[in-house]
Short mmCIF file of C-alpha atoms (C1' of nucleotides) in Angstrom, two decimals:
data_model
loop_
_atom_site.label_atom_id
_atom_site.label_comp_id
_atom_site.label_asym_id
_atom_site.label_seq_id
_atom_site.Cartn_x
_atom_site.Cartn_y
_atom_site.Cartn_z
CA UNK A 1 -21.10 -0.40 -4.48
CA UNK A 2 -18.26 1.03 -6.51
CA UNK A 3 -14.92 -0.19 -5.26
CA UNK A 4 -11.29 0.63 -6.01
CA UNK A 5 -10.35 -1.33 -9.11
CA UNK A 6 -8.30 -4.50 -9.00
CA UNK A 7 -4.76 -3.95 -7.85
CA UNK A 8 -5.34 -0.39 -6.68
CA UNK A 9 -6.00 0.75 -3.14
CA UNK A 10 -6.71 3.73 -0.94
CA UNK A 11 -4.03 4.80 1.49
CA UNK A 12 -5.77 5.92 4.66
CA UNK A 13 -4.73 7.58 7.90
CA UNK A 14 -2.82 6.73 9.95
CA UNK A 15 -0.82 4.95 7.22
CA UNK A 16 -0.53 8.13 5.16
CA UNK A 17 1.54 9.58 7.99
CA UNK A 18 4.01 6.76 7.50
CA UNK A 19 4.15 7.40 3.76
CA UNK A 20 4.81 11.07 4.37
CA UNK A 21 7.53 10.16 6.84
CA UNK A 22 9.24 7.94 4.26
CA UNK A 23 9.02 10.57 1.54
CA UNK A 24 10.29 13.33 3.81
CA UNK A 25 13.26 11.17 4.79
CA UNK A 26 13.96 10.48 1.12
CA UNK A 27 13.88 14.18 0.24
CA UNK A 28 16.25 14.89 3.11
CA UNK A 29 18.72 12.30 1.96
CA UNK A 30 18.49 13.43 -1.66
CA UNK A 31 19.25 16.96 -0.57
CA UNK A 32 22.41 15.82 1.19
CA UNK A 33 23.62 14.24 -2.07
CA UNK A 34 22.55 17.27 -4.11
CA UNK A 35 19.80 15.60 -6.11
CA UNK A 36 16.91 17.68 -7.41
CA UNK A 37 13.34 16.68 -8.06
CA UNK A 38 11.87 15.99 -11.48
CA UNK A 39 8.20 15.22 -12.21
CA UNK A 40 7.47 13.59 -15.52
CA UNK A 41 4.02 12.85 -16.98
CA UNK A 42 2.16 9.80 -15.78
CA UNK A 43 1.61 8.68 -19.37
CA UNK A 44 3.90 8.78 -22.35
CA UNK A 45 4.01 7.63 -25.92
CA UNK A 46 4.01 3.84 -25.94
CA UNK A 47 7.16 3.81 -28.07
CA UNK A 48 9.19 5.34 -25.29
CA UNK A 49 8.79 2.20 -23.22
CA UNK A 50 9.01 -0.37 -25.99
CA UNK A 51 12.27 1.19 -27.18
CA UNK A 52 13.93 1.62 -23.79
CA UNK A 53 12.58 -1.06 -21.50
CA UNK A 54 12.60 -3.59 -24.32
CA UNK A 55 10.04 -5.13 -26.62
CA UNK A 56 10.64 -8.64 -25.30
CA UNK A 57 10.39 -7.87 -21.60
CA UNK A 58 7.36 -8.96 -19.61
CA UNK A 59 6.64 -5.34 -18.78
CA UNK A 60 6.24 -4.29 -22.38
CA UNK A 61 4.89 -7.50 -23.84
CA UNK A 62 2.06 -8.03 -21.37
CA UNK A 63 1.95 -5.64 -18.42
CA UNK A 64 1.35 -2.16 -19.81
CA UNK A 65 -1.83 -0.14 -19.60
CA UNK A 66 -1.99 1.03 -23.19
CA UNK A 67 -4.73 2.76 -25.14
CA UNK A 68 -5.11 4.63 -28.35
CA UNK A 69 -5.79 8.33 -27.97
CA UNK A 70 -8.26 10.02 -30.29
CA UNK A 71 -6.72 11.84 -33.19
CA UNK A 72 -7.17 15.60 -33.52
CA UNK A 73 -9.39 15.31 -36.55
CA UNK A 74 -11.91 12.57 -37.02
CA UNK A 75 -9.79 11.08 -39.76
CA UNK A 76 -6.53 11.20 -37.79
CA UNK A 77 -5.22 8.04 -36.36
CA UNK A 78 -4.70 8.51 -32.66
CA UNK A 79 -1.35 7.88 -31.05
CA UNK A 80 -0.71 4.98 -28.75
CA UNK A 81 -0.26 6.07 -25.13
CA UNK A 82 0.78 4.12 -22.05
CA UNK A 83 0.66 4.66 -18.29
CA UNK A 84 4.29 4.66 -17.22
CA UNK A 85 5.40 1.23 -15.94
CA UNK A 86 8.62 2.73 -14.55
CA UNK A 87 10.16 6.18 -14.47
CA UNK A 88 13.71 5.93 -15.82
CA UNK A 89 12.56 6.09 -19.43
CA UNK A 90 10.57 9.26 -18.73
CA UNK A 91 13.48 10.94 -16.96
CA UNK A 92 15.90 10.14 -19.76
CA UNK A 93 13.34 11.32 -22.32
CA UNK A 94 13.12 14.64 -20.45
CA UNK A 95 16.91 14.77 -20.25
CA UNK A 96 17.17 14.47 -24.00
CA UNK A 97 14.15 16.65 -24.82
CA UNK A 98 15.24 19.60 -22.67
CA UNK A 99 18.97 19.13 -23.18
CA UNK A 100 19.36 19.03 -19.43
CA UNK A 101 23.13 18.52 -19.73
CA UNK A 102 23.33 22.13 -20.86
CA UNK A 103 21.82 23.23 -17.58
CA UNK A 104 24.08 21.03 -15.52
CA UNK A 105 21.17 18.98 -14.30
CA UNK A 106 22.56 15.51 -13.93
CA UNK A 107 21.25 14.27 -10.58
CA UNK A 108 17.49 13.90 -10.50
CA UNK A 109 15.02 12.14 -8.23
CA UNK A 110 11.31 11.39 -8.50
CA UNK A 111 8.50 10.13 -6.26
CA UNK A 112 5.29 8.90 -7.78
CA UNK A 113 2.94 6.19 -8.99
CA UNK A 114 3.75 3.66 -11.70
CA UNK A 115 1.43 1.19 -13.39
CA UNK A 116 1.77 -2.43 -14.37
CA UNK A 117 -1.01 -4.83 -15.25
CA UNK A 118 0.17 -7.78 -13.17
CA UNK A 119 -1.72 -10.19 -11.00
CA UNK A 120 -1.95 -8.45 -7.61
CA UNK A 121 -0.21 -10.02 -4.65
CA UNK A 122 1.13 -8.92 -1.31
CA UNK A 123 3.49 -6.02 -2.00
CA UNK A 124 2.54 -5.95 -5.66
CA UNK A 125 -0.08 -3.56 -6.95
CA UNK A 126 -1.17 -2.38 -10.36
CA UNK A 127 -0.72 1.19 -9.20
CA UNK A 128 2.41 1.20 -7.09
CA UNK A 129 4.75 3.90 -5.91
CA UNK A 130 8.40 4.33 -6.56
CA UNK A 131 11.05 6.62 -5.17
CA UNK A 132 13.91 6.73 -7.59
CA UNK A 133 16.90 8.70 -8.74
CA UNK A 134 19.13 8.94 -11.78
CA UNK A 135 22.67 10.21 -12.29
CA UNK A 136 23.12 10.92 -15.97
CA UNK A 137 25.41 13.13 -18.00
CA UNK A 138 28.09 13.40 -20.64
CA UNK A 139 31.07 11.07 -20.15
CA UNK A 140 33.29 14.10 -19.60
CA UNK A 141 31.22 14.89 -16.51
CA UNK A 142 32.29 11.65 -14.91
CA UNK A 143 28.91 10.01 -15.19
CA UNK A 144 30.54 6.76 -16.29
CA UNK A 145 32.72 6.55 -13.21
CA UNK A 146 32.22 3.72 -10.71
CA UNK A 147 32.33 6.50 -8.13
CA UNK A 148 28.79 7.41 -9.23
CA UNK A 149 27.63 3.80 -8.79
CA UNK A 150 29.15 3.70 -5.35
CA UNK A 151 27.64 7.03 -4.39
CA UNK A 152 24.15 5.89 -5.42
CA UNK A 153 24.45 2.63 -3.52
CA UNK A 154 25.87 4.32 -0.46
CA UNK A 155 23.01 6.82 -0.57
CA UNK A 156 20.56 3.93 -0.46
CA UNK A 157 22.29 2.32 2.48
CA UNK A 158 22.12 5.64 4.28
CA UNK A 159 18.45 6.00 3.50
CA UNK A 160 17.49 2.51 4.71
CA UNK A 161 19.54 2.90 7.87
CA UNK A 162 17.97 6.24 8.53
CA UNK A 163 14.51 4.74 8.32
CA UNK A 164 15.63 2.16 10.84
CA UNK A 165 15.12 -0.73 8.46
CA UNK A 166 17.17 -3.56 9.87
CA UNK A 167 18.19 -6.66 8.04
CA UNK A 168 18.53 -5.51 4.47
CA UNK A 169 20.87 -7.28 2.09
CA UNK A 170 22.69 -5.82 -0.89
CA UNK A 171 23.39 -8.02 -3.88
CA UNK A 172 25.71 -6.84 -6.59
CA UNK A 173 26.65 -7.95 -10.07
CA UNK A 174 27.93 -6.65 -13.38
CA UNK A 175 26.09 -7.55 -16.55
CA UNK A 176 28.76 -6.04 -18.77
CA UNK A 177 28.49 -4.15 -22.02
CA UNK A 178 26.12 -5.10 -24.83
CA UNK A 179 29.03 -6.88 -26.54
CA UNK A 180 29.84 -8.93 -23.47
CA UNK A 181 26.23 -9.81 -23.10
CA UNK A 182 25.94 -10.93 -26.70
CA UNK A 183 28.88 -13.32 -26.50
CA UNK A 184 27.72 -14.52 -23.10
CA UNK A 185 24.25 -15.18 -24.47
CA UNK A 186 25.77 -17.11 -27.32
CA UNK A 187 27.85 -19.24 -24.98
CA UNK A 188 24.91 -19.76 -22.71
CA UNK A 189 22.71 -21.01 -25.50
CA UNK A 190 25.45 -23.35 -26.61
CA UNK A 191 25.91 -24.70 -23.10
CA UNK A 192 22.18 -25.17 -22.65
CA UNK A 193 21.56 -27.03 -25.86
CA UNK A 194 22.72 -30.49 -24.71
CA UNK A 195 21.19 -30.26 -21.20
CA UNK A 196 18.01 -28.28 -21.61
CA UNK A 197 15.83 -31.32 -22.20
CA UNK A 198 16.62 -32.48 -18.64
CA UNK A 199 15.44 -29.20 -17.11
CA UNK A 200 12.05 -28.00 -15.88
CA UNK A 201 9.39 -26.73 -18.25
CA UNK A 202 10.01 -23.10 -17.28
CA UNK A 203 13.69 -23.39 -18.07
CA UNK A 204 13.00 -24.96 -21.43
CA UNK A 205 10.89 -21.98 -22.27
CA UNK A 206 13.47 -19.53 -20.88
CA UNK A 207 16.26 -21.17 -22.84
CA UNK A 208 14.50 -20.05 -25.98
CA UNK A 209 13.06 -16.66 -25.00
CA UNK A 210 15.57 -15.30 -22.51
CA UNK A 211 18.43 -17.64 -21.49
CA UNK A 212 19.63 -15.26 -18.76
CA UNK A 213 16.51 -16.00 -16.76
CA UNK A 214 17.50 -19.65 -16.39
CA UNK A 215 19.58 -18.42 -13.49
CA UNK A 216 16.40 -17.47 -11.63
CA UNK A 217 15.23 -21.07 -11.57
CA UNK A 218 14.44 -22.40 -8.10
CA UNK A 219 13.78 -26.04 -8.99
CA UNK A 220 16.28 -28.10 -6.91
CA UNK A 221 16.86 -30.73 -9.62
CA UNK A 222 18.04 -28.06 -12.04
CA UNK A 223 20.63 -26.54 -9.73
CA UNK A 224 23.54 -28.90 -10.56
CA UNK A 225 23.03 -28.13 -14.23
CA UNK A 226 22.84 -24.39 -13.62
CA UNK A 227 25.99 -24.50 -11.50
CA UNK A 228 27.95 -25.70 -14.54
CA UNK A 229 26.69 -23.02 -16.89
CA UNK A 230 28.99 -20.18 -17.88
CA UNK A 231 28.78 -16.97 -15.87
CA UNK A 232 28.58 -13.43 -17.15
CA UNK A 233 31.66 -12.59 -15.08
CA UNK A 234 33.76 -14.76 -17.40
CA UNK A 235 32.73 -12.67 -20.38
CA UNK A 236 33.31 -9.15 -19.12
CA UNK A 237 35.86 -7.19 -21.08
CA UNK A 238 38.70 -5.50 -19.24
CA UNK A 239 37.09 -2.04 -18.89
CA UNK A 240 33.96 -3.63 -17.40
CA UNK A 241 36.00 -5.77 -15.00
CA UNK A 242 37.95 -2.75 -13.89
CA UNK A 243 34.77 -0.74 -13.42
CA UNK A 244 33.26 -3.49 -11.27
CA UNK A 245 36.46 -3.93 -9.22
CA UNK A 246 36.67 -0.22 -8.57
CA UNK A 247 33.04 -0.07 -7.44
CA UNK A 248 33.68 -2.86 -4.95
CA UNK A 249 36.77 -1.07 -3.71
CA UNK A 250 34.84 2.09 -2.92
CA UNK A 251 31.99 0.24 -1.24
CA UNK A 252 34.49 -1.56 0.97
CA UNK A 253 36.15 1.74 1.73
CA UNK A 254 32.92 3.41 2.88
CA UNK A 255 31.82 0.29 4.73
CA UNK A 256 28.71 -0.73 2.82
CA UNK A 257 28.39 -4.52 3.05
CA UNK A 258 27.44 -6.38 -0.11
CA UNK A 259 27.44 -9.83 -1.62
CA UNK A 260 28.34 -10.65 -5.20
CA UNK A 261 25.53 -12.55 -6.87
CA UNK A 262 26.63 -13.54 -10.34
CA UNK A 263 23.13 -14.82 -11.04
CA UNK A 264 21.59 -11.40 -10.54
CA UNK A 265 20.27 -10.24 -13.87
CA UNK A 266 18.04 -7.28 -14.40
CA UNK A 267 14.90 -7.62 -16.40
CA UNK A 268 15.05 -4.51 -18.52
CA UNK A 269 16.98 -4.28 -21.77
CA UNK A 270 18.69 -1.00 -21.07
CA UNK A 271 20.87 -2.18 -18.21
CA UNK A 272 24.65 -2.35 -18.57
CA UNK A 273 27.47 -3.09 -16.17
CA UNK A 274 26.38 -2.55 -12.56
CA UNK A 275 23.21 -4.25 -11.39
CA UNK A 276 22.11 -4.32 -7.77
CA UNK A 277 19.21 -5.19 -5.57
CA UNK A 278 18.35 -4.59 -1.93
CA UNK A 279 16.17 -7.28 -0.41
CA UNK A 280 14.35 -7.58 2.90
CA UNK A 281 13.24 -10.78 4.57
CA UNK A 282 9.82 -9.68 5.81
CA UNK A 283 8.31 -9.34 2.36
CA UNK A 284 7.48 -12.88 1.33
CA UNK A 285 8.02 -13.77 -2.29
CA UNK A 286 8.22 -10.11 -3.32
CA UNK A 287 11.38 -9.58 -1.29
CA UNK A 288 13.07 -7.06 -3.57
CA UNK A 289 12.52 -3.67 -1.99
CA UNK A 290 14.59 -1.78 -4.50
CA UNK A 291 16.65 -2.41 -7.57
CA UNK A 292 18.88 -0.45 -9.83
CA UNK A 293 21.66 -0.41 -12.30
CA UNK A 294 23.60 1.32 -14.97
CA UNK A 295 22.22 2.17 -18.43
CA UNK A 296 25.05 3.61 -20.45
CA UNK A 297 23.37 3.43 -23.84
CA UNK A 298 19.85 4.51 -23.01
CA UNK A 299 20.14 8.18 -23.93
CA UNK A 300 21.49 7.33 -27.37
CA UNK A 301 18.79 4.77 -28.03
CA UNK A 302 16.27 7.56 -27.39
CA UNK A 303 17.98 9.85 -29.86
CA UNK A 304 20.08 11.74 -27.35
CA UNK A 305 23.83 12.24 -27.01
CA UNK A 306 26.10 9.80 -25.27
CA UNK A 307 25.07 10.04 -21.62
CA UNK A 308 25.97 7.17 -19.35
CA UNK A 309 23.74 6.88 -16.33
CA UNK A 310 22.93 4.91 -13.24
CA UNK A 311 19.76 4.86 -11.21
CA UNK A 312 17.49 2.92 -8.94
CA UNK A 313 13.86 2.56 -7.98
CA UNK A 314 12.59 1.90 -4.49
CA UNK A 315 9.27 0.08 -4.18
CA UNK A 316 7.63 2.43 -1.72
CA UNK A 317 4.71 0.09 -1.02
CA UNK A 318 7.14 -2.63 0.00
CA UNK A 319 9.33 -0.26 1.93
CA UNK A 320 6.38 0.98 3.97
CA UNK A 321 5.36 -2.62 4.53
CA UNK A 322 8.69 -3.62 6.01
CA UNK A 323 8.77 -0.39 8.00
CA UNK A 324 5.42 -1.23 9.55
CA UNK A 325 6.98 -4.23 11.26
CA UNK A 326 9.04 -1.93 13.43
CA UNK A 327 7.34 1.47 13.51
CA UNK A 328 3.75 2.42 14.10
CA UNK A 329 2.73 5.65 12.43
CA UNK A 330 2.43 8.57 14.79
CA UNK A 331 -0.22 11.17 14.08
CA UNK A 332 -0.01 14.58 15.58
CA UNK A 333 -2.77 14.84 18.16
CA UNK A 334 -4.79 18.00 18.67
CA UNK A 335 -3.40 20.27 21.34
CA UNK A 336 -6.77 21.74 22.20
CA UNK A 337 -10.39 20.76 21.90
CA UNK A 338 -12.59 23.83 22.06
CA UNK A 339 -16.01 23.20 23.54
CA UNK A 340 -18.52 25.98 22.81
CA UNK A 341 -21.26 25.77 25.40
CA UNK A 342 -24.72 27.09 24.66
CA UNK A 343 -26.39 29.30 22.06
CA UNK A 344 -24.21 31.89 20.35
CA UNK A 345 -20.93 30.42 21.58
CA UNK A 346 -19.81 29.09 18.18
CA UNK A 347 -18.87 32.65 17.27
CA UNK A 348 -16.58 33.14 20.21
CA UNK A 349 -15.13 29.65 19.83
CA UNK A 350 -14.29 30.26 16.17
CA UNK A 351 -12.38 33.42 17.10
CA UNK A 352 -10.38 31.60 19.74
CA UNK A 353 -9.67 28.66 17.42
CA UNK A 354 -8.35 31.04 14.78
CA UNK A 355 -6.11 32.70 17.29
CA UNK A 356 -4.68 29.42 18.62
CA UNK A 357 -4.14 27.96 15.16
CA UNK A 358 -2.24 31.07 14.14
CA UNK A 359 0.22 30.15 16.82
CA UNK A 360 0.77 26.70 15.36
CA UNK A 361 -1.47 24.87 17.79
CA UNK A 362 -3.56 21.97 16.50
CA UNK A 363 -7.17 22.74 17.33
CA UNK A 364 -10.30 20.61 17.10
CA UNK A 365 -13.55 22.55 17.31
CA UNK A 366 -16.85 21.29 18.76
CA UNK A 367 -20.31 22.75 18.42
CA UNK A 368 -22.48 24.84 20.71
CA UNK A 369 -25.28 22.25 20.50
CA UNK A 370 -23.12 19.60 22.20
CA UNK A 371 -23.62 18.95 25.86
CA UNK A 372 -20.44 19.47 27.78
CA UNK A 373 -20.18 15.79 28.60
CA UNK A 374 -20.22 14.93 24.93
CA UNK A 375 -17.57 17.55 24.23
CA UNK A 376 -15.28 16.01 26.82
CA UNK A 377 -15.85 12.55 25.45
CA UNK A 378 -14.98 13.73 21.97
CA UNK A 379 -11.93 15.61 23.22
CA UNK A 380 -10.70 12.45 24.88
CA UNK A 381 -11.37 10.31 21.85
CA UNK A 382 -9.45 12.54 19.44
CA UNK A 383 -6.57 12.62 21.90
CA UNK A 384 -6.56 16.33 22.68
CA UNK A 385 -4.25 17.48 25.42
CA UNK A 386 -6.57 20.23 26.67
CA UNK A 387 -10.24 21.06 26.60
CA UNK A 388 -11.06 24.74 26.41
CA UNK A 389 -14.57 25.62 27.55
CA UNK A 390 -16.24 28.59 25.90
CA UNK A 391 -19.46 29.31 27.83
CA UNK A 392 -21.38 32.36 28.89
CA UNK A 393 -19.51 32.56 32.21
CA UNK A 394 -16.15 32.54 30.46
CA UNK A 395 -17.07 35.18 27.93
CA UNK A 396 -18.44 37.46 30.67
CA UNK A 397 -15.30 37.07 32.75
CA UNK A 398 -13.02 37.06 29.66
CA UNK A 399 -11.34 34.12 31.33
CA UNK A 400 -11.64 30.55 30.10
CA UNK A 401 -11.72 27.17 31.73
CA UNK A 402 -8.81 25.06 30.47
CA UNK A 403 -8.67 21.46 31.57
CA UNK A 404 -5.63 19.26 31.11
CA UNK A 405 -7.09 15.94 30.02
CA UNK A 406 -4.08 13.96 31.09
CA UNK A 407 -3.77 15.27 34.65
CA UNK A 408 -7.38 16.30 35.16
CA UNK A 409 -6.19 19.66 36.43
CA UNK A 410 -8.39 22.60 35.47
CA UNK A 411 -7.56 26.30 35.64
CA UNK A 412 -9.11 29.55 34.54
CA UNK A 413 -6.96 31.43 32.04
CA UNK A 414 -7.41 34.99 30.83
CA UNK A 415 -7.85 35.42 27.11
CA UNK A 416 -4.49 37.15 26.61
CA UNK A 417 -2.65 34.31 28.29
CA UNK A 418 -4.31 31.40 26.53
CA UNK A 419 -1.73 30.88 23.80
CA UNK A 420 1.25 31.17 26.08
CA UNK A 421 -0.29 28.96 28.70
CA UNK A 422 -1.21 26.15 26.32
CA UNK A 423 2.10 26.33 24.47
CA UNK A 424 4.12 26.11 27.64
CA UNK A 425 2.21 23.11 28.98
CA UNK A 426 2.08 21.33 25.65
"C1'" G B 1 -1.69 -15.55 -17.56
"C1'" U B 2 -1.60 -20.66 -14.25
"C1'" G B 3 -2.67 -23.34 -9.49
"C1'" G B 4 -4.69 -23.09 -4.44
"C1'" G B 5 -7.32 -20.58 -0.03
"C1'" A B 6 -10.85 -16.88 1.66
"C1'" G B 7 -15.09 -13.23 1.40
"C1'" U B 8 -20.91 -12.71 7.24
"C1'" A B 9 -22.16 -5.45 11.14
"C1'" G B 10 -17.24 0.08 10.72
"C1'" C B 11 -13.17 -3.79 12.80
"C1'" U B 12 -11.96 -9.03 14.64
"C1'" C B 13 -14.70 -13.31 14.10
"C1'" A B 14 -19.04 -17.17 15.41
"C1'" A B 15 -23.55 -19.71 13.37
"C1'" C B 16 -23.92 -28.50 13.92
"C1'" U B 17 -25.89 -32.57 8.75
"C1'" G B 18 -29.76 -27.00 4.88
"C1'" G B 19 -34.07 -24.66 9.74
"C1'" C B 20 -35.58 -17.32 13.17
"C1'" A B 21 -28.04 -14.20 11.13
"C1'" G B 22 -24.96 -13.69 16.50
"C1'" A B 23 -20.75 -12.00 20.01
"C1'" G B 24 -16.67 -8.77 21.39
"C1'" C B 25 -14.61 -4.08 20.20
"C1'" A B 26 -16.09 0.53 18.02
"C1'" C B 27 -20.40 3.95 17.31
"C1'" C B 28 -25.01 6.71 19.23
"C1'" G B 29 -28.20 7.84 23.52
"C1'" G B 30 -29.27 7.69 28.85
"C1'" A B 31 -27.95 7.10 34.26
"C1'" C B 32 -25.02 12.55 35.10
"C1'" U B 33 -29.24 19.77 32.14
"C1'" G B 34 -21.19 22.99 32.99
"C1'" U B 35 -16.76 18.14 33.16
"C1'" G B 36 -13.89 12.90 29.73
"C1'" G B 37 -11.40 8.05 30.84
"C1'" C B 38 -14.20 3.47 34.86
"C1'" U B 39 -19.10 1.24 35.58
"C1'" C B 40 -24.29 0.19 34.50
"C1'" C B 41 -28.65 0.48 31.14
"C1'" G B 42 -30.53 1.10 26.29
"C1'" G B 43 -30.17 1.89 20.73
"C1'" A B 44 -28.73 1.54 15.64
"C1'" C B 45 -26.39 -1.77 13.42
"C1'" G B 46 -26.54 -6.66 7.53
"C1'" U B 47 -28.33 -6.95 -0.32
"C1'" U B 48 -24.08 -13.06 4.45
"C1'" G B 49 -19.01 -9.92 -2.15
"C1'" U B 50 -22.38 -10.06 -6.76
"C1'" G B 51 -25.74 -12.82 -10.18
"C1'" G B 52 -28.16 -17.26 -11.19
"C1'" G B 53 -29.69 -22.47 -9.81
"C1'" U B 54 -31.44 -26.70 -6.47
"C1'" U B 55 -34.99 -26.72 -2.21
"C1'" C B 56 -40.99 -25.87 1.49
"C1'" G B 57 -36.61 -23.23 3.27
"C1'" A B 58 -29.60 -21.50 1.36
"C1'" U B 59 -24.49 -17.87 5.24
"C1'" U B 60 -24.50 -23.45 4.46
"C1'" C B 61 -25.24 -27.31 -1.59
"C1'" C B 62 -24.23 -26.32 -7.22
"C1'" C B 63 -22.71 -22.88 -11.39
"C1'" A B 64 -20.84 -18.24 -12.95
"C1'" U B 65 -18.48 -13.75 -11.74
"C1'" C B 66 -15.78 -9.98 -8.75
"C1'" U B 67 -12.16 -8.90 -5.01
"C1'" C B 68 -8.38 -10.06 -1.55
"C1'" C B 69 -4.59 -13.54 0.25
"C1'" C B 70 -0.70 -17.52 -0.92
"C1'" A B 71 2.41 -19.69 -4.64
"C1'" C B 72 4.19 -19.65 -9.87
"C1'" C B 73 5.69 -16.27 -13.84
"C1'" C B 74 8.06 -11.59 -13.40
"C1'" C B 75 9.38 -7.52 -10.94
"C1'" A B 76 9.72 -2.33 -7.20
#
RNA sequence: GUGGGAGUAGCUCAACUGGCAGAGCACCGGACUGUGGCUCCGGACGUUGUGGGUUCGAUUCCCAUCUCCCACCCCA
């Protein structure tokens, strides 16, 4: 048997109703904040990701689905293509390519699948779905302002509250400018040198490859050492400090609760200044339901103009998972089950079904070969509110038996009154 | 990529130390030829994840492999 490949899955009813509910809520919220939708290709040139996300990151170094496309001519070397592992790079590429600043498009959102070749786990799939948004634009448009950061974060709080997701936590940090990060990295390496030999194997490796990640260590014995290490907050220059202070001021003003976590570091190279993460308890080890941050230099590194930006990505799979704890998906049940009874009745039933559906009623249609008992059983099973019997008697009298399956009450309704009658009792 | 657990009917799960693969729910039919839910009776249900091996005989033991779950790594 052919099965869905490792790390991918089918989303089936009734779950798809929940997914649609989440996406509809997201679109509603985006509209209120005047974001517009963008859809970028599902694969891009590999270079886009290695240059923006970062050559040394786990995503680029070992988690991308990459292949070489065939060249046009036999002799051509094909180009290297990659299924997108995240969507910010694609959006910024489109921003630069189409000069979107000239059209005043600076608030964009997307909903769609992303791909990473990781070991699957609960809440982690190789094809996963993200809902994300980006605010990006020339500095003169205010895109650098902490007001944009605050607006994005407040939007997210609104969205989660609206979905009825209780118990989320917001963690906030600033990772500074590239300069700050460089001097911090230097200081961190220096501080680690004398103590690193006493730390766990993972940390020894991190100290070499990516010192920032030492802060993620969960080994208890290492914690006293980590506590004494320098913090990024000590290395922020004055503009970055001010930016971070102002962001906190606005969040306090609008009443979005947060906690400063000066160990929060984002994995991707392009992040600057604001970094944040919303977590939810019910998700096990993969507790981050969404993350985001600022990327002031990304446009330039992709050959575009200066265009500071901030964005986020919601892990839709994880969001739906935590939503499932509280809400069961609700499918719309059929209003009417039409039971054609006897030879030739399919024709009449089809006409009636068409008529009812035109009036926005949900109709399930049986078959003239079914015995009436079977029709009623089916009507009950699919959850129809009414059964409409279409038999020879009804057609002759032009008046149809309509039975309310919840009350058991049955009446005879003339053809002209069917729609009105069913709509009013629905 | 590393370590651990699990795969048996559509679903949830049984099957002693290696001895005829089962139950509940769901599904189909009948009791009831134009009336559902409740009840009763009957039916179909299977490559025991896959491929090898040991054995008279393997769901059970061994090897390989695939998938899921848990943790690590990392992230949404």
